[in-house]
mmCIF file of C-alpha atoms in Angstrom:
data_model
loop_
_atom_site.group_PDB
_atom_site.id
_atom_site.type_symbol
_atom_site.label_atom_id
_atom_site.label_comp_id
_atom_site.label_asym_id
_atom_site.label_seq_id
_atom_site.Cartn_x
_atom_site.Cartn_y
_atom_site.Cartn_z
ATOM 1 C CA UNK A 63 86.281 100.133 122.838
ATOM 2 C CA UNK A 64 90.010 100.713 122.074
ATOM 3 C CA UNK A 65 91.075 103.765 120.041
ATOM 4 C CA UNK A 66 90.149 103.510 116.360
ATOM 5 C CA UNK A 67 92.614 102.813 113.578
ATOM 6 C CA UNK A 68 91.837 103.317 109.897
ATOM 7 C CA UNK A 69 91.023 99.619 109.618
ATOM 8 C CA UNK A 70 88.824 99.410 112.726
ATOM 9 C CA UNK A 71 86.990 102.647 111.908
ATOM 10 C CA UNK A 72 86.141 101.366 108.465
ATOM 11 C CA UNK A 73 85.026 98.011 109.900
ATOM 12 C CA UNK A 74 82.850 99.712 112.514
ATOM 13 C CA UNK A 75 81.069 101.772 109.854
ATOM 14 C CA UNK A 76 80.702 98.770 107.557
ATOM 15 C CA UNK A 77 79.290 96.567 110.311
ATOM 16 C CA UNK A 78 76.837 99.250 111.410
ATOM 17 C CA UNK A 79 75.619 99.886 107.855
ATOM 18 C CA UNK A 80 75.236 96.203 107.068
ATOM 19 C CA UNK A 81 72.987 95.851 110.115
ATOM 20 C CA UNK A 82 70.546 98.204 108.397
ATOM 21 C CA UNK A 83 67.667 97.483 106.061
ATOM 22 C CA UNK A 84 68.491 95.909 102.700
ATOM 23 C CA UNK A 85 67.261 97.333 99.398
ATOM 24 C CA UNK A 86 67.322 96.204 95.787
ATOM 25 C CA UNK A 87 70.636 96.960 94.121
ATOM 26 C CA UNK A 88 70.628 99.614 91.418
ATOM 27 C CA UNK A 89 73.943 98.462 89.914
ATOM 28 C CA UNK A 90 74.651 94.837 88.895
ATOM 29 C CA UNK A 91 78.291 95.217 89.976
ATOM 30 C CA UNK A 92 77.681 96.671 93.447
ATOM 31 C CA UNK A 93 78.294 93.488 95.475
ATOM 32 C CA UNK A 94 81.791 92.987 94.074
ATOM 33 C CA UNK A 95 82.944 96.444 92.909
ATOM 34 C CA UNK A 96 84.932 98.564 95.344
ATOM 35 C CA UNK A 97 83.310 101.768 94.112
ATOM 36 C CA UNK A 98 80.189 101.114 96.227
ATOM 37 C CA UNK A 99 80.279 99.200 99.501
ATOM 38 C CA UNK A 100 76.764 99.901 100.789
ATOM 39 C CA UNK A 101 74.477 100.144 97.786
ATOM 40 C CA UNK A 102 72.430 97.213 99.110
ATOM 41 C CA UNK A 103 71.432 99.180 102.238
ATOM 42 C CA UNK A 104 69.038 102.125 102.511
ATOM 43 C CA UNK A 105 70.715 105.495 102.233
ATOM 44 C CA UNK A 106 69.030 106.614 105.456
ATOM 45 C CA UNK A 107 70.695 103.707 107.293
ATOM 46 C CA UNK A 108 74.063 104.568 105.756
ATOM 47 C CA UNK A 109 73.934 108.145 107.069
ATOM 48 C CA UNK A 110 72.671 107.023 110.480
ATOM 49 C CA UNK A 111 75.486 104.474 110.792
ATOM 50 C CA UNK A 112 78.168 107.029 109.963
ATOM 51 C CA UNK A 113 76.652 109.453 112.465
ATOM 52 C CA UNK A 114 76.699 106.869 115.263
ATOM 53 C CA UNK A 115 80.253 105.635 114.661
ATOM 54 C CA UNK A 116 81.741 109.105 114.266
ATOM 55 C CA UNK A 117 80.065 110.314 117.429
ATOM 56 C CA UNK A 118 81.900 107.487 119.186
ATOM 57 C CA UNK A 119 85.198 108.327 117.474
ATOM 58 C CA UNK A 120 85.152 111.996 118.485
ATOM 59 C CA UNK A 121 83.832 111.289 121.978
ATOM 60 C CA UNK A 122 86.682 108.837 122.615
ATOM 61 C CA UNK A 123 89.056 111.593 121.494
ATOM 62 C CA UNK A 124 87.763 113.823 124.282
ATOM 63 C CA UNK A 125 85.621 115.933 121.951
ATOM 64 C CA UNK A 126 81.973 116.702 122.658
ATOM 65 C CA UNK A 127 80.111 115.064 119.757
ATOM 66 C CA UNK A 128 76.670 114.852 121.352
ATOM 67 C CA UNK A 129 75.170 117.115 118.671
ATOM 68 C CA UNK A 130 77.135 115.595 115.782
ATOM 69 C CA UNK A 131 75.101 114.846 112.660
ATOM 70 C CA UNK A 132 75.988 113.868 109.101
ATOM 71 C CA UNK A 133 74.461 115.920 106.294
ATOM 72 C CA UNK A 134 73.160 113.556 103.608
ATOM 73 C CA UNK A 135 73.972 113.996 99.945
ATOM 74 C CA UNK A 136 70.871 115.323 98.130
ATOM 75 C CA UNK A 137 71.336 112.441 95.703
ATOM 76 C CA UNK A 138 73.420 109.366 96.609
ATOM 77 C CA UNK A 139 73.905 108.488 92.929
ATOM 78 C CA UNK A 140 75.640 110.226 90.005
ATOM 79 C CA UNK A 141 77.396 112.430 92.550
ATOM 80 C CA UNK A 142 81.067 112.314 91.665
ATOM 81 C CA UNK A 143 83.043 115.088 90.016
ATOM 82 C CA UNK A 144 85.933 112.700 89.347
ATOM 83 C CA UNK A 145 86.161 109.016 88.472
ATOM 84 C CA UNK A 146 89.335 107.045 87.743
ATOM 85 C CA UNK A 147 88.612 103.910 85.728
ATOM 86 C CA UNK A 148 91.356 101.293 85.580
ATOM 87 C CA UNK A 149 92.418 99.715 82.294
ATOM 88 C CA UNK A 150 94.240 96.422 82.784
ATOM 89 C CA UNK A 151 94.277 92.909 81.330
ATOM 90 C CA UNK A 152 91.463 93.628 78.914
ATOM 91 C CA UNK A 153 89.171 94.994 81.628
ATOM 92 C CA UNK A 154 87.809 98.494 82.119
ATOM 93 C CA UNK A 155 86.401 99.256 85.532
ATOM 94 C CA UNK A 156 87.145 99.584 89.245
ATOM 95 C CA UNK A 157 88.991 97.525 91.825
ATOM 96 C CA UNK A 158 87.143 94.728 93.579
ATOM 97 C CA UNK A 159 86.253 94.876 97.278
ATOM 98 C CA UNK A 160 89.489 94.143 99.140
ATOM 99 C CA UNK A 161 91.368 93.014 96.014
ATOM 100 C CA UNK A 162 93.653 95.762 94.775
ATOM 101 C CA UNK A 163 94.940 93.814 91.772
ATOM 102 C CA UNK A 164 91.564 92.492 90.591
ATOM 103 C CA UNK A 165 89.476 94.746 88.372
ATOM 104 C CA UNK A 166 85.716 94.393 88.019
ATOM 105 C CA UNK A 167 84.824 94.930 84.381
ATOM 106 C CA UNK A 168 81.967 97.415 84.408
ATOM 107 C CA UNK A 169 79.084 97.607 81.974
ATOM 108 C CA UNK A 170 77.556 100.521 83.869
ATOM 109 C CA UNK A 171 78.408 102.792 86.801
ATOM 110 C CA UNK A 172 75.972 104.839 88.860
ATOM 111 C CA UNK A 173 78.590 107.091 90.470
ATOM 112 C CA UNK A 174 78.491 109.387 87.424
ATOM 113 C CA UNK A 175 75.789 110.004 84.784
ATOM 114 C CA UNK A 176 75.389 107.295 82.091
ATOM 115 C CA UNK A 177 76.685 109.619 79.365
ATOM 116 C CA UNK A 178 79.888 110.269 81.327
ATOM 117 C CA UNK A 179 80.529 106.557 81.854
ATOM 118 C CA UNK A 180 79.793 105.837 78.189
ATOM 119 C CA UNK A 181 82.281 108.518 77.097
ATOM 120 C CA UNK A 182 85.085 107.016 79.194
ATOM 121 C CA UNK A 183 84.258 103.503 78.031
ATOM 122 C CA UNK A 184 84.262 104.628 74.389
ATOM 123 C CA UNK A 185 87.823 105.924 74.731
ATOM 124 C CA UNK A 186 88.961 102.619 76.230
ATOM 125 C CA UNK A 187 87.258 100.621 73.472
ATOM 126 C CA UNK A 188 88.932 102.800 70.857
ATOM 127 C CA UNK A 189 92.290 102.094 72.500
ATOM 128 C CA UNK A 190 91.569 98.354 72.234
ATOM 129 C CA UNK A 191 90.621 98.742 68.576
ATOM 130 C CA UNK A 192 93.922 100.536 67.948
ATOM 131 C CA UNK A 193 95.786 97.620 69.528
ATOM 132 C CA UNK A 194 97.015 99.579 72.543
ATOM 133 C CA UNK A 195 97.780 97.178 75.398
ATOM 134 C CA UNK A 196 96.375 97.817 78.866
ATOM 135 C CA UNK A 197 98.900 98.270 81.661
ATOM 136 C CA UNK A 198 99.677 95.299 83.918
ATOM 137 C CA UNK A 199 100.493 96.458 87.464
ATOM 138 C CA UNK A 200 102.207 93.132 88.277
ATOM 139 C CA UNK A 201 104.618 92.984 85.334
ATOM 140 C CA UNK A 202 104.741 96.752 84.701
ATOM 141 C CA UNK A 203 104.178 96.251 81.011
ATOM 142 C CA UNK A 204 101.619 97.769 78.684
ATOM 143 C CA UNK A 205 100.425 101.236 77.831
ATOM 144 C CA UNK A 206 97.007 102.461 78.996
ATOM 145 C CA UNK A 207 96.658 102.773 82.782
ATOM 146 C CA UNK A 208 93.551 104.875 83.516
ATOM 147 C CA UNK A 209 90.728 106.779 81.901
ATOM 148 C CA UNK A 210 89.916 109.754 84.135
ATOM 149 C CA UNK A 211 86.607 111.610 84.048
ATOM 150 C CA UNK A 212 86.234 115.141 85.426
ATOM 151 C CA UNK A 213 82.597 116.294 85.430
ATOM 152 C CA UNK A 214 81.108 119.728 86.044
ATOM 153 C CA UNK A 215 77.760 120.672 87.611
ATOM 154 C CA UNK A 216 76.611 121.423 84.056
ATOM 155 C CA UNK A 217 77.583 117.859 83.003
ATOM 156 C CA UNK A 218 80.472 118.988 80.828
ATOM 157 C CA UNK A 219 83.327 116.484 80.802
ATOM 158 C CA UNK A 220 87.108 116.714 80.727
ATOM 159 C CA UNK A 221 88.610 113.289 79.994
ATOM 160 C CA UNK A 222 92.192 112.130 80.388
ATOM 161 C CA UNK A 223 94.080 109.002 79.414
ATOM 162 C CA UNK A 224 96.918 108.128 81.800
ATOM 163 C CA UNK A 225 99.533 106.067 79.991
ATOM 164 C CA UNK A 226 102.967 104.597 80.620
ATOM 165 C CA UNK A 227 104.317 106.198 77.453
ATOM 166 C CA UNK A 228 102.960 106.399 73.953
ATOM 167 C CA UNK A 229 102.863 107.947 70.539
ATOM 168 C CA UNK A 230 101.276 111.340 69.839
ATOM 169 C CA UNK A 231 99.613 110.236 66.612
ATOM 170 C CA UNK A 232 97.898 107.361 68.408
ATOM 171 C CA UNK A 233 96.826 109.627 71.253
ATOM 172 C CA UNK A 234 95.333 112.019 68.697
ATOM 173 C CA UNK A 235 93.096 109.126 67.598
ATOM 174 C CA UNK A 236 91.904 108.671 71.179
ATOM 175 C CA UNK A 237 91.378 112.409 71.498
ATOM 176 C CA UNK A 238 89.157 112.441 68.401
ATOM 177 C CA UNK A 239 87.045 109.652 69.888
ATOM 178 C CA UNK A 240 86.798 111.455 73.226
ATOM 179 C CA UNK A 241 85.780 114.794 71.727
ATOM 180 C CA UNK A 242 83.079 113.083 69.661
ATOM 181 C CA UNK A 243 81.294 111.959 72.848
ATOM 182 C CA UNK A 244 78.339 113.986 74.196
ATOM 183 C CA UNK A 245 79.398 116.579 76.766
ATOM 184 C CA UNK A 246 83.172 116.144 76.330
ATOM 185 C CA UNK A 247 84.876 119.537 76.009
ATOM 186 C CA UNK A 248 88.514 118.477 76.349
ATOM 187 C CA UNK A 249 90.904 115.522 76.400
ATOM 188 C CA UNK A 250 94.315 115.201 78.063
ATOM 189 C CA UNK A 251 97.201 112.817 77.561
ATOM 190 C CA UNK A 252 98.939 112.268 80.912
ATOM 191 C CA UNK A 253 102.069 110.145 81.248
ATOM 192 C CA UNK A 254 102.938 108.163 84.373
ATOM 193 C CA UNK A 255 105.992 106.077 83.464
ATOM 194 C CA UNK A 256 106.856 105.232 87.082
ATOM 195 C CA UNK A 257 106.141 102.049 89.030
ATOM 196 C CA UNK A 258 103.702 103.978 91.251
ATOM 197 C CA UNK A 259 100.113 103.099 90.426
ATOM 198 C CA UNK A 260 98.384 106.486 90.486
ATOM 199 C CA UNK A 261 95.843 108.084 88.168
ATOM 200 C CA UNK A 262 97.809 111.317 87.765
ATOM 201 C CA UNK A 263 100.606 112.098 85.356
ATOM 202 C CA UNK A 264 102.733 114.627 83.521
ATOM 203 C CA UNK A 265 100.761 116.557 80.932
ATOM 204 C CA UNK A 266 102.067 115.575 77.502
ATOM 205 C CA UNK A 267 99.364 117.251 75.405
ATOM 206 C CA UNK A 268 95.699 118.215 75.371
ATOM 207 C CA UNK A 269 93.004 118.547 72.712
ATOM 208 C CA UNK A 270 89.950 120.796 72.980
ATOM 209 C CA UNK A 271 89.411 122.770 76.180
ATOM 210 C CA UNK A 272 92.322 122.784 78.612
ATOM 211 C CA UNK A 273 90.139 123.410 81.678
ATOM 212 C CA UNK A 274 86.745 122.455 83.053
ATOM 213 C CA UNK A 275 84.384 125.056 84.537
ATOM 214 C CA UNK A 276 83.137 124.074 88.014
ATOM 215 C CA UNK A 277 80.254 126.340 88.998
ATOM 216 C CA UNK A 278 79.812 126.736 92.776
ATOM 217 C CA UNK A 279 77.335 129.345 93.949
ATOM 218 C CA UNK A 280 78.098 132.725 92.367
ATOM 219 C CA UNK A 281 81.565 131.653 91.244
ATOM 220 C CA UNK A 282 83.050 129.507 88.503
ATOM 221 C CA UNK A 283 86.366 127.810 89.202
ATOM 222 C CA UNK A 284 88.350 126.171 86.450
ATOM 223 C CA UNK A 285 90.185 122.917 87.092
ATOM 224 C CA UNK A 286 92.577 120.733 85.123
ATOM 225 C CA UNK A 287 92.957 116.962 84.917
ATOM 226 C CA UNK A 288 95.271 116.717 87.948
ATOM 227 C CA UNK A 289 93.831 119.363 90.271
ATOM 228 C CA UNK A 290 91.899 118.601 93.467
ATOM 229 C CA UNK A 291 88.225 119.477 93.760
ATOM 230 C CA UNK A 292 85.528 118.288 96.155
ATOM 231 C CA UNK A 293 84.070 115.056 94.780
ATOM 232 C CA UNK A 294 80.326 115.424 95.430
ATOM 233 C CA UNK A 295 78.566 117.542 92.857
ATOM 234 C CA UNK A 296 75.389 117.771 94.965
ATOM 235 C CA UNK A 297 76.923 118.668 98.338
ATOM 236 C CA UNK A 298 80.014 120.790 97.604
ATOM 237 C CA UNK A 299 78.174 124.120 97.633
ATOM 238 C CA UNK A 300 76.537 123.302 100.985
ATOM 239 C CA UNK A 301 79.886 122.405 102.548
ATOM 240 C CA UNK A 302 81.597 125.561 101.264
ATOM 241 C CA UNK A 303 78.738 127.836 102.304
ATOM 242 C CA UNK A 304 78.741 126.305 105.786
ATOM 243 C CA UNK A 305 82.517 126.726 106.089
ATOM 244 C CA UNK A 306 82.357 130.392 105.054
ATOM 245 C CA UNK A 307 79.412 131.080 107.381
ATOM 246 C CA UNK A 308 81.347 129.484 110.251
ATOM 247 C CA UNK A 309 84.473 131.518 109.450
ATOM 248 C CA UNK A 310 82.362 134.714 109.508
ATOM 249 C CA UNK A 311 85.086 137.145 108.429
ATOM 250 C CA UNK A 312 84.390 140.870 108.265
ATOM 251 C CA UNK A 313 85.650 143.632 106.007
ATOM 252 C CA UNK A 314 88.617 144.420 108.294
ATOM 253 C CA UNK A 315 90.040 140.899 108.398
ATOM 254 C CA UNK A 316 92.921 139.200 106.653
ATOM 255 C CA UNK A 317 91.989 135.520 106.342
ATOM 256 C CA UNK A 318 94.151 132.508 105.511
ATOM 257 C CA UNK A 319 92.699 129.743 103.330
ATOM 258 C CA UNK A 320 95.237 126.962 103.872
ATOM 259 C CA UNK A 321 95.558 124.062 101.418
ATOM 260 C CA UNK A 322 93.445 126.335 99.234
ATOM 261 C CA UNK A 323 93.606 124.400 95.949
ATOM 262 C CA UNK A 324 92.165 126.327 92.996
ATOM 263 C CA UNK A 325 90.652 128.938 95.301
ATOM 264 C CA UNK A 326 86.992 127.980 95.550
ATOM 265 C CA UNK A 327 86.753 128.517 99.326
ATOM 266 C CA UNK A 328 88.954 131.598 99.094
ATOM 267 C CA UNK A 329 86.648 133.214 96.526
ATOM 268 C CA UNK A 330 83.663 132.721 98.807
ATOM 269 C CA UNK A 331 85.562 134.070 101.825
ATOM 270 C CA UNK A 332 86.595 137.136 99.829
ATOM 271 C CA UNK A 333 82.991 138.339 99.651
ATOM 272 C CA UNK A 334 83.284 139.402 103.315
ATOM 273 C CA UNK A 335 86.994 139.575 104.169
ATOM 274 C CA UNK A 336 89.449 142.371 103.451
ATOM 275 C CA UNK A 337 92.066 139.971 102.079
ATOM 276 C CA UNK A 338 92.316 136.203 101.637
ATOM 277 C CA UNK A 339 95.684 134.452 101.423
ATOM 278 C CA UNK A 340 95.002 131.266 99.442
ATOM 279 C CA UNK A 341 97.972 129.070 100.329
ATOM 280 C CA UNK A 342 98.655 125.990 98.212
ATOM 281 C CA UNK A 343 101.829 123.964 97.558
ATOM 282 C CA UNK A 344 100.835 122.576 94.122
ATOM 283 C CA UNK A 345 101.969 125.079 91.499
ATOM 284 C CA UNK A 346 99.341 124.058 88.924
ATOM 285 C CA UNK A 347 96.542 124.711 91.421
ATOM 286 C CA UNK A 348 98.037 128.081 92.407
ATOM 287 C CA UNK A 349 98.148 129.133 88.767
ATOM 288 C CA UNK A 350 94.492 128.149 88.380
ATOM 289 C CA UNK A 351 93.630 130.026 91.591
ATOM 290 C CA UNK A 352 95.179 133.175 90.060
ATOM 291 C CA UNK A 353 93.138 132.704 86.884
ATOM 292 C CA UNK A 354 89.962 131.962 88.831
ATOM 293 C CA UNK A 355 90.326 135.148 90.868
ATOM 294 C CA UNK A 356 90.799 137.199 87.694
ATOM 295 C CA UNK A 357 87.950 135.543 85.806
ATOM 296 C CA UNK A 358 85.575 136.054 88.733
ATOM 297 C CA UNK A 359 86.782 139.657 89.126
ATOM 298 C CA UNK A 360 87.816 139.130 92.743
ATOM 299 C CA UNK A 361 90.805 141.294 93.593
ATOM 300 C CA UNK A 362 91.255 140.502 97.293
ATOM 301 C CA UNK A 363 92.203 136.827 96.903
ATOM 302 C CA UNK A 364 95.976 136.365 96.870
ATOM 303 C CA UNK A 365 97.108 132.879 95.789
ATOM 304 C CA UNK A 366 100.436 131.940 97.365
ATOM 305 C CA UNK A 367 102.523 128.973 96.255
ATOM 306 C CA UNK A 368 103.985 127.719 99.518
ATOM 307 C CA UNK A 369 104.014 124.869 101.975
ATOM 308 C CA UNK A 370 101.471 125.571 104.711
ATOM 309 C CA UNK A 371 103.989 125.161 107.532
ATOM 310 C CA UNK A 372 106.469 127.529 105.873
ATOM 311 C CA UNK A 373 103.755 130.127 105.311
ATOM 312 C CA UNK A 374 102.585 129.960 108.924
ATOM 313 C CA UNK A 375 106.143 130.234 110.279
ATOM 314 C CA UNK A 376 106.425 133.584 108.495
ATOM 315 C CA UNK A 377 103.259 135.051 110.043
ATOM 316 C CA UNK A 378 103.466 137.148 113.234
ATOM 317 C CA UNK A 379 101.408 136.198 116.276
ATOM 318 C CA UNK A 380 97.942 137.722 116.046
ATOM 319 C CA UNK A 381 98.205 138.466 112.306
ATOM 320 C CA UNK A 382 95.436 136.091 111.175
ATOM 321 C CA UNK A 383 92.113 136.468 112.995
ATOM 322 C CA UNK A 384 90.446 133.714 110.921
ATOM 323 C CA UNK A 385 91.972 130.593 109.351
ATOM 324 C CA UNK A 386 90.252 127.976 107.191
ATOM 325 C CA UNK A 387 92.077 124.684 106.632
ATOM 326 C CA UNK A 388 91.258 121.791 104.303
ATOM 327 C CA UNK A 389 94.307 119.499 104.480
ATOM 328 C CA UNK A 390 94.892 116.160 102.735
ATOM 329 C CA UNK A 391 94.193 112.862 104.528
ATOM 330 C CA UNK A 392 97.403 113.165 106.549
ATOM 331 C CA UNK A 393 95.846 116.098 108.428
ATOM 332 C CA UNK A 394 97.607 119.171 109.806
ATOM 333 C CA UNK A 395 100.210 117.419 111.937
ATOM 334 C CA UNK A 396 101.851 118.582 115.145
ATOM 335 C CA UNK A 397 104.061 121.319 113.645
ATOM 336 C CA UNK A 398 101.217 123.077 111.828
ATOM 337 C CA UNK A 399 99.065 122.833 114.960
ATOM 338 C CA UNK A 400 101.861 124.404 116.991
ATOM 339 C CA UNK A 401 102.116 127.309 114.537
ATOM 340 C CA UNK A 402 98.372 127.863 114.689
ATOM 341 C CA UNK A 403 98.558 127.921 118.479
ATOM 342 C CA UNK A 404 101.370 130.488 118.267
ATOM 343 C CA UNK A 405 99.598 132.742 115.732
ATOM 344 C CA UNK A 406 96.410 132.437 117.803
ATOM 345 C CA UNK A 407 93.596 133.164 115.332
ATOM 346 C CA UNK A 408 90.268 133.862 116.979
ATOM 347 C CA UNK A 409 88.545 131.260 114.828
ATOM 348 C CA UNK A 410 89.663 128.152 112.923
ATOM 349 C CA UNK A 411 87.413 126.260 110.516
ATOM 350 C CA UNK A 412 88.832 122.792 109.885
ATOM 351 C CA UNK A 413 87.450 120.772 106.959
ATOM 352 C CA UNK A 414 88.746 117.201 106.929
ATOM 353 C CA UNK A 415 88.442 114.154 104.681
ATOM 354 C CA UNK A 416 89.948 111.956 107.405
ATOM 355 C CA UNK A 417 88.236 112.043 110.830
ATOM 356 C CA UNK A 418 91.085 110.031 112.407
ATOM 357 C CA UNK A 419 93.787 112.620 111.707
ATOM 358 C CA UNK A 420 91.354 115.431 112.463
ATOM 359 C CA UNK A 421 90.731 114.018 115.961
ATOM 360 C CA UNK A 422 94.488 113.993 116.602
ATOM 361 C CA UNK A 423 94.829 117.584 115.447
ATOM 362 C CA UNK A 424 91.839 118.756 117.481
ATOM 363 C CA UNK A 425 93.348 117.208 120.596
ATOM 364 C CA UNK A 426 96.415 119.444 120.120
ATOM 365 C CA UNK A 427 94.379 122.552 119.358
ATOM 366 C CA UNK A 428 92.004 122.121 122.306
ATOM 367 C CA UNK A 429 94.700 123.407 124.638
ATOM 368 C CA UNK A 430 93.744 126.905 123.486
ATOM 369 C CA UNK A 431 90.474 126.396 121.598
ATOM 370 C CA UNK A 432 87.013 125.127 122.269
ATOM 371 C CA UNK A 433 85.106 123.287 119.575
ATOM 372 C CA UNK A 434 81.825 125.100 118.937
ATOM 373 C CA UNK A 435 80.714 123.161 115.873
ATOM 374 C CA UNK A 436 81.180 119.655 114.519
ATOM 375 C CA UNK A 437 79.303 118.312 111.518
ATOM 376 C CA UNK A 438 79.749 115.550 108.958
ATOM 377 C CA UNK A 439 79.034 115.676 105.232
ATOM 378 C CA UNK A 440 78.373 112.490 103.289
ATOM 379 C CA UNK A 441 80.485 113.402 100.284
ATOM 380 C CA UNK A 442 80.918 109.714 99.337
ATOM 381 C CA UNK A 443 77.598 107.829 99.615
ATOM 382 C CA UNK A 444 77.816 104.013 99.593
ATOM 383 C CA UNK A 445 81.351 104.144 101.046
ATOM 384 C CA UNK A 446 82.747 104.397 104.622
ATOM 385 C CA UNK A 447 84.205 107.863 103.927
ATOM 386 C CA UNK A 448 82.876 111.044 105.573
ATOM 387 C CA UNK A 449 83.969 114.692 105.405
ATOM 388 C CA UNK A 450 83.846 116.526 108.758
ATOM 389 C CA UNK A 451 83.921 120.249 109.527
ATOM 390 C CA UNK A 452 85.021 121.425 112.968
ATOM 391 C CA UNK A 453 84.687 125.046 114.100
ATOM 392 C CA UNK A 454 87.104 126.215 116.791
ATOM 393 C CA UNK A 455 87.039 129.441 118.806
ATOM 394 C CA UNK A 456 89.890 130.683 120.937
ATOM 395 C CA UNK A 457 89.233 130.440 124.659
ATOM 396 C CA UNK A 458 88.432 133.826 126.174
ATOM 397 C CA UNK A 459 91.106 133.644 128.877
ATOM 398 C CA UNK A 460 93.926 132.778 126.486
#
């Protein structure tokens, strides 16, 4: 089999899953909606298919994946901490399978609890009643682009409307509707007036709570409408606990938590480490990481607003015995890998949302490290996506 690309990896997982046993669909939209690709196959077969294909991917990259397994989500439904519902051409829903510009109008969605979906839908319906036009991605006209749902483990909701512009008085009407919905603690107005079709935007105003409390283990981390957080409410704590156990810092160690976001991994690392540098390039997330450390009364987490490469270039060789990385889909890249090889931590824990870029990075790092752990986490049931954690230890003779 030739090396995988993003397209061929997805196809391999899809083909393997579809060869599994069929089951009755829970959602009437599942066959056409892009939110769920595999809902018509048993969840056991989904996890088995991902395990088989990813073993092949890592093995072809020269990585021993003989013991590789994928940890299943405790519940493959109502698992998401974030959903971005599209509003366009009088439809409220998600993109169709393979059709970016076609939106499936949803009457229900099993990726979040029914009350959360109903709250988002109520805001959209109120916008229609107020005569606010949906945004058209072809003509770049209209107003309302997305309704975003952020959901906590306690089923509290932070909603956001992403618009192409707007009037504050009208948005206050939407905010009143949002805050009247069960579980909604806050509502944001985000503006994206660019041609780029993304569900993030500049904060124009908020009503109610400005943050959402995400409880993970002994800690509570607050997030905003734009900040990154792991998107499986049932599996996030398992992934973080496994990453911290693999890092195994002790009370003498300075640890780097790279691409640290709002500090959730850093807080857990700080229970054992002497100091944790939580490095993040997004200023909003760094500010929240500061607040989260204070609110959780953790004094040895130090949020740093910096690009990961720049931070690493400033660290002396041997200064970081343990490093945890959780990069975006683009991965670490050659330059960051080279800096890690120069600094030479004894242990690297690499959490990845993109196995393809992780394989490339691991191939660079294997010149000085051996991979002692490799495990998948099914953070996105019913889709081809898998999170993978690799544990690397520096070779004894290096």
